[in-house]
PDB file of C-alpha atoms in Angstrom:
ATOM      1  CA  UNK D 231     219.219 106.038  27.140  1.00  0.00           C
ATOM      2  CA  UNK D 232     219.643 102.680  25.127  1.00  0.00           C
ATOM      3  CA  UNK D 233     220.781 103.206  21.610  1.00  0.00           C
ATOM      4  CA  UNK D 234     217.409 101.223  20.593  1.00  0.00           C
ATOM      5  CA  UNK D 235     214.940 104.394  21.251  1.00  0.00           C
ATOM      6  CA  UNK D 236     215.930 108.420  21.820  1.00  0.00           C
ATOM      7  CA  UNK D 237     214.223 110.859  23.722  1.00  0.00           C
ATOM      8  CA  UNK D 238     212.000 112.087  20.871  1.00  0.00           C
ATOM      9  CA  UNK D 239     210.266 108.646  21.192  1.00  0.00           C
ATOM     10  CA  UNK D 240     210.320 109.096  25.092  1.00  0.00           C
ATOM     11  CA  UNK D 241     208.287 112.105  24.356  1.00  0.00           C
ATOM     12  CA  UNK D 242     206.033 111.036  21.136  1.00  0.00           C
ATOM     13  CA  UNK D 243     205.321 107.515  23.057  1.00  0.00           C
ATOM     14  CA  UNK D 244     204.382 109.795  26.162  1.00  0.00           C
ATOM     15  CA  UNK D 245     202.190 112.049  24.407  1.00  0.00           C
ATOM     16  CA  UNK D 246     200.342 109.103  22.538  1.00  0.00           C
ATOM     17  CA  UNK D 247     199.379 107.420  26.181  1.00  0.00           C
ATOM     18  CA  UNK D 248     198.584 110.739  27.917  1.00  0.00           C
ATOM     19  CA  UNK D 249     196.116 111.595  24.779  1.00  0.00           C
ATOM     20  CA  UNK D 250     195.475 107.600  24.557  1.00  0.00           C
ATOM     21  CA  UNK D 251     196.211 107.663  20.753  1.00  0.00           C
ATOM     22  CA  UNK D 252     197.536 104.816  18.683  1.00  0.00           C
ATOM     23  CA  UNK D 253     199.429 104.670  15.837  1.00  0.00           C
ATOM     24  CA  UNK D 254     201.126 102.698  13.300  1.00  0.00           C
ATOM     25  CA  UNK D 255     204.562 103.124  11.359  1.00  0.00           C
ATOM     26  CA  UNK D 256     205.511 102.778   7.856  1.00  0.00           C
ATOM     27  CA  UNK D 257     209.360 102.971   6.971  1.00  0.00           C
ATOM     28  CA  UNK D 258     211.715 102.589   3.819  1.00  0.00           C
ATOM     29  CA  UNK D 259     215.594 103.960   4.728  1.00  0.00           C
ATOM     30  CA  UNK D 260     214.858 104.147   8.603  1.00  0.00           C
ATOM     31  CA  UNK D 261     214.417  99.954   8.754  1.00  0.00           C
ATOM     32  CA  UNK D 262     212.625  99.684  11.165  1.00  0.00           C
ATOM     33  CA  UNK D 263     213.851 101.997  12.761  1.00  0.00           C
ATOM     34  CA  UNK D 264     211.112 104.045  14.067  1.00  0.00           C
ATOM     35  CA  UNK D 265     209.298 100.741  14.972  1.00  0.00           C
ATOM     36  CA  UNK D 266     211.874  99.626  17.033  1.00  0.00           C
ATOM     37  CA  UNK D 267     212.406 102.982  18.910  1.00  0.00           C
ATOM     38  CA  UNK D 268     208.817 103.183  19.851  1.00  0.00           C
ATOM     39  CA  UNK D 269     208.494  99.862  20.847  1.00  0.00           C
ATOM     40  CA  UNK D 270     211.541 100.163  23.578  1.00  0.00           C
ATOM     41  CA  UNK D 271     209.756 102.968  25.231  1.00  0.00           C
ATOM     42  CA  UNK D 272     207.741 101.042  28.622  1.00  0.00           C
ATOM     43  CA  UNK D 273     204.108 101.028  28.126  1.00  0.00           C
ATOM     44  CA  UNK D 274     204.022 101.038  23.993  1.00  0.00           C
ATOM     45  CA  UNK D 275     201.921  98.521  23.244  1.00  0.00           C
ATOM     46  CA  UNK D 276     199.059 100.281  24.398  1.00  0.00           C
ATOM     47  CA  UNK D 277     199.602 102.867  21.931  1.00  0.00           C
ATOM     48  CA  UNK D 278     201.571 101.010  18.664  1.00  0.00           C
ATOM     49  CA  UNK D 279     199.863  98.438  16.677  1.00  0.00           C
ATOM     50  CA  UNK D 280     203.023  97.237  14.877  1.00  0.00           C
ATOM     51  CA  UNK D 281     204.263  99.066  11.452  1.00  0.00           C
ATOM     52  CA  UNK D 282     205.224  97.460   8.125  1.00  0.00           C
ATOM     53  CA  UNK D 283     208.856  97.803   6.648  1.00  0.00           C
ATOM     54  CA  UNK D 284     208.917  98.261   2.592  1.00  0.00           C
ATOM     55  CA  UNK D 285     212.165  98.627   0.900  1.00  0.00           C
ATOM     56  CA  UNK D 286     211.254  97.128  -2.538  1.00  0.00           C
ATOM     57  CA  UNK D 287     207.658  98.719  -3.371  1.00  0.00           C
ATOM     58  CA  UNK D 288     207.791  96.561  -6.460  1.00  0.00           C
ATOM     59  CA  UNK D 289     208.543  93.063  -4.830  1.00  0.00           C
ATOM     60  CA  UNK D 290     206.681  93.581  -2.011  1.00  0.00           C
ATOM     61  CA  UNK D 291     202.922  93.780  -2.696  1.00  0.00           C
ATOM     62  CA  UNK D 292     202.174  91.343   0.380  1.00  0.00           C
ATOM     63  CA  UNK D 293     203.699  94.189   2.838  1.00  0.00           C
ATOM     64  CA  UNK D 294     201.223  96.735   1.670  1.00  0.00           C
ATOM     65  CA  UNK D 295     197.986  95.233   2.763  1.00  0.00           C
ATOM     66  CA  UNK D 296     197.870  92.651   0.393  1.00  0.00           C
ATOM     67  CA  UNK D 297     196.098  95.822  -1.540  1.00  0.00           C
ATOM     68  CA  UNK D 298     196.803  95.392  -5.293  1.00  0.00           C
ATOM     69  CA  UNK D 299     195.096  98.640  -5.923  1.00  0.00           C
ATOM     70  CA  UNK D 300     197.887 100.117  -3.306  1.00  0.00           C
ATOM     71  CA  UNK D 301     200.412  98.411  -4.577  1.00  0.00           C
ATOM     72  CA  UNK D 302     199.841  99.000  -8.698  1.00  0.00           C
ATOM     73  CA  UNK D 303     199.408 102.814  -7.713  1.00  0.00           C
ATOM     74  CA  UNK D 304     202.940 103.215  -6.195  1.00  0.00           C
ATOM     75  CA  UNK D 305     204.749 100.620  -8.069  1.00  0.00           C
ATOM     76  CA  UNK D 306     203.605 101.164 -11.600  1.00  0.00           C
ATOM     77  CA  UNK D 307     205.010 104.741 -12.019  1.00  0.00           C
ATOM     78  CA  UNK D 308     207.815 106.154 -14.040  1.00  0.00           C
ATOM     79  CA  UNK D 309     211.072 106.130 -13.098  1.00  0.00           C
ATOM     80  CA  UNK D 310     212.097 109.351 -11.604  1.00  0.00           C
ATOM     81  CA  UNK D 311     214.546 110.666 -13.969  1.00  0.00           C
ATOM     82  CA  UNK D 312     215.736 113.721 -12.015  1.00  0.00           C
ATOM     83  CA  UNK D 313     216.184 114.705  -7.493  1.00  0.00           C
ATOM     84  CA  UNK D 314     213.323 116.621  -7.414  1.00  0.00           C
ATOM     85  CA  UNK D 315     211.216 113.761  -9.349  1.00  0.00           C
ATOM     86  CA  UNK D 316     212.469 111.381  -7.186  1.00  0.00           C
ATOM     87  CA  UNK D 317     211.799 113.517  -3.816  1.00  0.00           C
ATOM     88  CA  UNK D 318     207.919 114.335  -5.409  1.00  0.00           C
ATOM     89  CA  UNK D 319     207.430 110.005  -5.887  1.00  0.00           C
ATOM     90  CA  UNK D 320     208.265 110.022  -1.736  1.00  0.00           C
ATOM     91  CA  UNK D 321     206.026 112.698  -1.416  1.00  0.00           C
ATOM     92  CA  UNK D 322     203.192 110.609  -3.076  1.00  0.00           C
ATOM     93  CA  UNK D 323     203.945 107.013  -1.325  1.00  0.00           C
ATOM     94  CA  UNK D 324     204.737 108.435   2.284  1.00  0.00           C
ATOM     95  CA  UNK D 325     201.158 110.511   1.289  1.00  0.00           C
ATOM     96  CA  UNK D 326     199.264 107.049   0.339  1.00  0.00           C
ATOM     97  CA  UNK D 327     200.701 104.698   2.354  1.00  0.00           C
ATOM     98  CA  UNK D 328     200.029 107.048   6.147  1.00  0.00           C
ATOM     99  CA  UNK D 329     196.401 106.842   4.721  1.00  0.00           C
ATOM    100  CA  UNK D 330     195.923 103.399   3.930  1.00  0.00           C
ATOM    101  CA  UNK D 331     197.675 102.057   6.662  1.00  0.00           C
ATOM    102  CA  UNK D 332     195.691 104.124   9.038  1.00  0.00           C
ATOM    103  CA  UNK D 333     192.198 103.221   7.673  1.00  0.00           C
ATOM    104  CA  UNK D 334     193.118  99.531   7.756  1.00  0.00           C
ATOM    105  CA  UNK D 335     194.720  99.424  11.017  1.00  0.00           C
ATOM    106  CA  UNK D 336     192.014 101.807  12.520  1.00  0.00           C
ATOM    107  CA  UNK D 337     194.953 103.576  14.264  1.00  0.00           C
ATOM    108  CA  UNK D 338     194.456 107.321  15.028  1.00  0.00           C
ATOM    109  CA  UNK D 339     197.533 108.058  13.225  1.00  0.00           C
ATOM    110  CA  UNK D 340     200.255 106.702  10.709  1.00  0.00           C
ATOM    111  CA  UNK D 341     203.621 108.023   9.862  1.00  0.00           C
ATOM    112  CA  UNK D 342     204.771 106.789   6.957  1.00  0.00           C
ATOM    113  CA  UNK D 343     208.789 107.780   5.878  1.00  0.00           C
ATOM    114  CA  UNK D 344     210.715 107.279   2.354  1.00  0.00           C
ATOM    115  CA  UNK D 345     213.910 108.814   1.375  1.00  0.00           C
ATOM    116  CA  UNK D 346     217.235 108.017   0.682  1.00  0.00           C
ATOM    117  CA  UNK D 347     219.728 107.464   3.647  1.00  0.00           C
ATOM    118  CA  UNK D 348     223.376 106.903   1.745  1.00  0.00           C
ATOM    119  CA  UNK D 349     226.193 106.816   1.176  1.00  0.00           C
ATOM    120  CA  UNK D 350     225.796 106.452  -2.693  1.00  0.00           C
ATOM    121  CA  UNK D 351     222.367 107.851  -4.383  1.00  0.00           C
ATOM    122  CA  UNK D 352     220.506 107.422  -7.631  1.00  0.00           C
ATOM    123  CA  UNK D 353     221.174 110.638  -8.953  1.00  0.00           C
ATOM    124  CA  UNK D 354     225.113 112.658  -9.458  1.00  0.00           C
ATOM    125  CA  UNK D 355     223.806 116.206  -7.562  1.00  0.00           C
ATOM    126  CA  UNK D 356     222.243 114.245  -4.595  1.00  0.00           C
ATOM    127  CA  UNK D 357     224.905 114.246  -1.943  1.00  0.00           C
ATOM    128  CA  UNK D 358     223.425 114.069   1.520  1.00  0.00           C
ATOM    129  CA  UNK D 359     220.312 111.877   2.829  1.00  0.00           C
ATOM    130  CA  UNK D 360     216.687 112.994   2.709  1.00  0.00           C
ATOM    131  CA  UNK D 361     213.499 111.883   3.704  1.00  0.00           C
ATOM    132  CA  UNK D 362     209.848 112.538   3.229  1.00  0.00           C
ATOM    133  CA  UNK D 363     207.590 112.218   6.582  1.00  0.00           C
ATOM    134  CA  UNK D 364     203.873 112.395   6.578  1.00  0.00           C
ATOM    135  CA  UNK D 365     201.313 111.933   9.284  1.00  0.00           C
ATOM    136  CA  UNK D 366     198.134 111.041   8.446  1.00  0.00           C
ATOM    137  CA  UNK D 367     195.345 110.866  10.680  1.00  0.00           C
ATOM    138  CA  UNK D 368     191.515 111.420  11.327  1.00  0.00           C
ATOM    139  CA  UNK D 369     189.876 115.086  10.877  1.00  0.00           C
ATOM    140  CA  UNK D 370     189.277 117.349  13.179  1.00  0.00           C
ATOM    141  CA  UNK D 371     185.598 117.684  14.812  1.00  0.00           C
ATOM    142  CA  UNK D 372     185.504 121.307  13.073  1.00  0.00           C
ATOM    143  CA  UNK D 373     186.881 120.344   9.667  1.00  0.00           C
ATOM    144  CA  UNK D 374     184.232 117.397  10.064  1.00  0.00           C
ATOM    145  CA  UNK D 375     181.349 119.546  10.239  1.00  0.00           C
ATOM    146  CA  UNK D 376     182.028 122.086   7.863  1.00  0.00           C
ATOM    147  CA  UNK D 377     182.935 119.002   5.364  1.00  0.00           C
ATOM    148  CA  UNK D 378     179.590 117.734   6.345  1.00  0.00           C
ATOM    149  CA  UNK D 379     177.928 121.110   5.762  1.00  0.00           C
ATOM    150  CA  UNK D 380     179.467 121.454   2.526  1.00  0.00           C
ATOM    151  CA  UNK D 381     179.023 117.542   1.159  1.00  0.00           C
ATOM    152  CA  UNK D 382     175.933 115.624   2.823  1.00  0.00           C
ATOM    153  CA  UNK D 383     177.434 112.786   1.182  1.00  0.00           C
ATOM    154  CA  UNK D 384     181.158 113.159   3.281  1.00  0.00           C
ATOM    155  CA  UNK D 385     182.458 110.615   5.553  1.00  0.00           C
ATOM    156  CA  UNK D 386     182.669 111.932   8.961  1.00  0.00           C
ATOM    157  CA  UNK D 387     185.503 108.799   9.807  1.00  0.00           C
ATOM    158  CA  UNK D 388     187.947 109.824   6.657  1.00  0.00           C
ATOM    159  CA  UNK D 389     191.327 109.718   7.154  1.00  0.00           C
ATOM    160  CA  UNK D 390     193.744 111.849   5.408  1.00  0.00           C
ATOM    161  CA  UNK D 391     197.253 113.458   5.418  1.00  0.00           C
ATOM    162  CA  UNK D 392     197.908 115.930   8.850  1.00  0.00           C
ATOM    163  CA  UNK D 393     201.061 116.912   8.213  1.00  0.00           C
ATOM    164  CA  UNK D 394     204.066 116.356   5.889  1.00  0.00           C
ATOM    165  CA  UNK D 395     207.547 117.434   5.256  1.00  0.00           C
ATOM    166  CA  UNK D 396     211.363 117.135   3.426  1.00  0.00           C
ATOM    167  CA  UNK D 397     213.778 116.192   5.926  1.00  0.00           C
ATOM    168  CA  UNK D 398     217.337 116.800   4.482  1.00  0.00           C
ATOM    169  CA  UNK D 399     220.280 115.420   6.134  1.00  0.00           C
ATOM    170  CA  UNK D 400     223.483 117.607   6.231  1.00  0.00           C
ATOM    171  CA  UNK D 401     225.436 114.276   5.355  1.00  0.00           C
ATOM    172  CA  UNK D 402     225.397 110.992   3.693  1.00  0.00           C
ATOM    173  CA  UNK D 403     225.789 108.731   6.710  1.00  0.00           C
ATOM    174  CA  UNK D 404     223.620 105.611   6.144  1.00  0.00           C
ATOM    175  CA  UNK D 405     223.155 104.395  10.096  1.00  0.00           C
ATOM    176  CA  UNK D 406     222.943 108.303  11.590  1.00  0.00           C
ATOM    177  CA  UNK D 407     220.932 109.249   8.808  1.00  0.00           C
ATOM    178  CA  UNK D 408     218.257 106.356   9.938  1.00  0.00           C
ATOM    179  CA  UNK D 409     218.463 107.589  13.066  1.00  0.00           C
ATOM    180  CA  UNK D 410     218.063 111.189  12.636  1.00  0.00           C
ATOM    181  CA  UNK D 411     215.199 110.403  10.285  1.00  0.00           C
ATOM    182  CA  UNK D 412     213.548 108.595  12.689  1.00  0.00           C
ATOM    183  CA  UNK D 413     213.658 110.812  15.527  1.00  0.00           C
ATOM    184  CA  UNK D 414     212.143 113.465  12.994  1.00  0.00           C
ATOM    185  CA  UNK D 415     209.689 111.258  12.132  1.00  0.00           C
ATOM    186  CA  UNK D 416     208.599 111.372  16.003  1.00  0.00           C
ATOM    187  CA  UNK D 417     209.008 115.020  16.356  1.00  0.00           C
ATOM    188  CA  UNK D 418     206.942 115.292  13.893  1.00  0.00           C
ATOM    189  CA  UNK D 419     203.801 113.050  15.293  1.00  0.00           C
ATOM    190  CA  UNK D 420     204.468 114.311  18.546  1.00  0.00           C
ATOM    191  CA  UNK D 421     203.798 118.072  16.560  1.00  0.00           C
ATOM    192  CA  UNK D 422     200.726 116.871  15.057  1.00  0.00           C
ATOM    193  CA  UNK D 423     198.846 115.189  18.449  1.00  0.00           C
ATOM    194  CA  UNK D 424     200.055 118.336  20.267  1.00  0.00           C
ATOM    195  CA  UNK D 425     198.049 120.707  18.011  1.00  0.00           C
ATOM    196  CA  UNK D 426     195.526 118.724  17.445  1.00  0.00           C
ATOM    197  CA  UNK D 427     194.589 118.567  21.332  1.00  0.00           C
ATOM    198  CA  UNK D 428     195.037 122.329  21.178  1.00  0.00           C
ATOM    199  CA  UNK D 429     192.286 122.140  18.221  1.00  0.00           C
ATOM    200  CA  UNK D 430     189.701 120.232  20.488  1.00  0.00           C
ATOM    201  CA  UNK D 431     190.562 122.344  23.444  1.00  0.00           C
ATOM    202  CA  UNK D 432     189.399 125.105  21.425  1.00  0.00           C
ATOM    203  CA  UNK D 433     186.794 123.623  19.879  1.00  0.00           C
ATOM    204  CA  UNK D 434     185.237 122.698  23.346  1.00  0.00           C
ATOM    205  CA  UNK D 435     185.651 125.813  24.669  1.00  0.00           C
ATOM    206  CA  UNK D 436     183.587 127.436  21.800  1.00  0.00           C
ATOM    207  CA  UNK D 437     180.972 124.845  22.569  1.00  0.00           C
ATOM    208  CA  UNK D 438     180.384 125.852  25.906  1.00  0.00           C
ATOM    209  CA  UNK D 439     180.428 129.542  24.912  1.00  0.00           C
ATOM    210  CA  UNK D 440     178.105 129.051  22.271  1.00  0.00           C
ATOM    211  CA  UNK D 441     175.707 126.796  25.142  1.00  0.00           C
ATOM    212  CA  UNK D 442     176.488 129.831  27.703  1.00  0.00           C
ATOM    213  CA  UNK D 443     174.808 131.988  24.688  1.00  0.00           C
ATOM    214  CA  UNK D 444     171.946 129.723  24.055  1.00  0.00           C
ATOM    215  CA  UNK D 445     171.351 129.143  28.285  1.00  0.00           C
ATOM    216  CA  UNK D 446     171.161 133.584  28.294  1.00  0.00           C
ATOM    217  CA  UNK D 447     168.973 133.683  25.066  1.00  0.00           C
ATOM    218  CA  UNK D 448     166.363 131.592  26.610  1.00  0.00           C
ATOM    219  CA  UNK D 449     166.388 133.251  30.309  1.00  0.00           C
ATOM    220  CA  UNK D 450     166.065 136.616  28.137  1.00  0.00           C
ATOM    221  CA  UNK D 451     162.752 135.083  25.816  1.00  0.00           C
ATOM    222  CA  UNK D 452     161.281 133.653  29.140  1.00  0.00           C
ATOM    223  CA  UNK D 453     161.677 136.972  31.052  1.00  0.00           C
ATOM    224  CA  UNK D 454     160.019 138.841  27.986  1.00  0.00           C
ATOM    225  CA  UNK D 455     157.305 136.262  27.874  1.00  0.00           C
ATOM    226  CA  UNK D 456     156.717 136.815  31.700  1.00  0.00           C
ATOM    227  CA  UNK D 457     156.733 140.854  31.247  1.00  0.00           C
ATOM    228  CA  UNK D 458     154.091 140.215  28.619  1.00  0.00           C
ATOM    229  CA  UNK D 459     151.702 138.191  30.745  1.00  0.00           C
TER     230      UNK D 459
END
């Protein structure tokens, strides 16, 4: 296979046409990475919209929607002054950025990824790459209604985060680090849509059960009615 895309992205880009899902991407260490590897699997642009690459979240307001409120929210923040502060501030803009970037986009998902690839790092204990992967996405038909239920004033359309996770790299290898980050980043989508189609096939087959029940409570009222007369 061409050093440009893997087989995770064989699979994810697979997946997303035979589910006919679209997504977007939103990298930091990977590059474009995971933009480029989804976009040299045949048949992609039916499924990828295009993604944004953001390696200064300062200087680059325009790449984040042109959404000051985006932008001010992520940039204006303290400086992480430890590893775990500075994996938690990943954890936050992979969070925000999967969700804005779907909503605007209208995609049915967005993974968003932010770490630190190598080979030199901010902080003296922080030897090997890591980065922070999250999916966001639209909810479920389930979580929908019982949202609904709860909140007449909920918005059966929101989008928020699916799925996230730490990937930690064993090494401090900027290029393989990229790549390995990348092709986690489509494992992990690929997870998501895969359980997520499990979800609805669930869901639908409690619908028909529960229209099954409904069918045999009226059959049994009519027969009653019919004893009666």
């Amino acid at each position: 296979m061409s050093a440009l895309t893997s087989q995770s992205f064989k699979k994810l880009v697979t997946k997303l046409k035979q589910s006919s899902k679209t997504c977007t991407a939103i990298e930091q260490c990977c590059g474009g990475t995971i933009s480029t590897s989804i976009m040299a699997q045949p048949g992609s642009s039916s499924v990828y919209y295009g993604g944004s690459i953001i390696y200064n979240t300062k200087k680059a307001k325009s790449l984040f929607l042109n959404d000051e409120t985006l932008h001010a929210s992520l940039a204006n923040v303290p400086s992480a002054q430890t590893k775990e502060e500075y994996i938690q501030s990943k954890i936050d803009w992979t969070a925000k950025t999967s969700v804005e970037f779907c909503k605007a986009l209208g995609t049915d998902y967005a993974i968003s990824e932010g770490g630190a690839a190598g080979p030199t790092f901010r902080f003296d204990d922080m030897e090997n790459g890591f980065a922070v992967l999250s999916v966001a996405g639209r909810r479920q038909k389930q979580q929908q209604l019982e949202e609904e239920v709860n909140n007449s004033n909920s918005n059966s359309d929101e989008v928020r985060v699916l799925k996230q996770t730490v990937v930690h790299s064993p090494h401090a290898d900027r290029e393989k680090n990229m790549r390995f980050f990348a092709d986690a980043a489509a494992d992990l989508l690929a997870e998501v849509i895969h359980t997520n189609e499990e979800q609805e096939k669930e869901e639908e087959e409690e619908d028909e059960e529960e229209e099954e029940e409904e069918k045999k409570t009226k059959i049994q009222a009519a027969e009653k009615l019919i004893l009666c007369i």
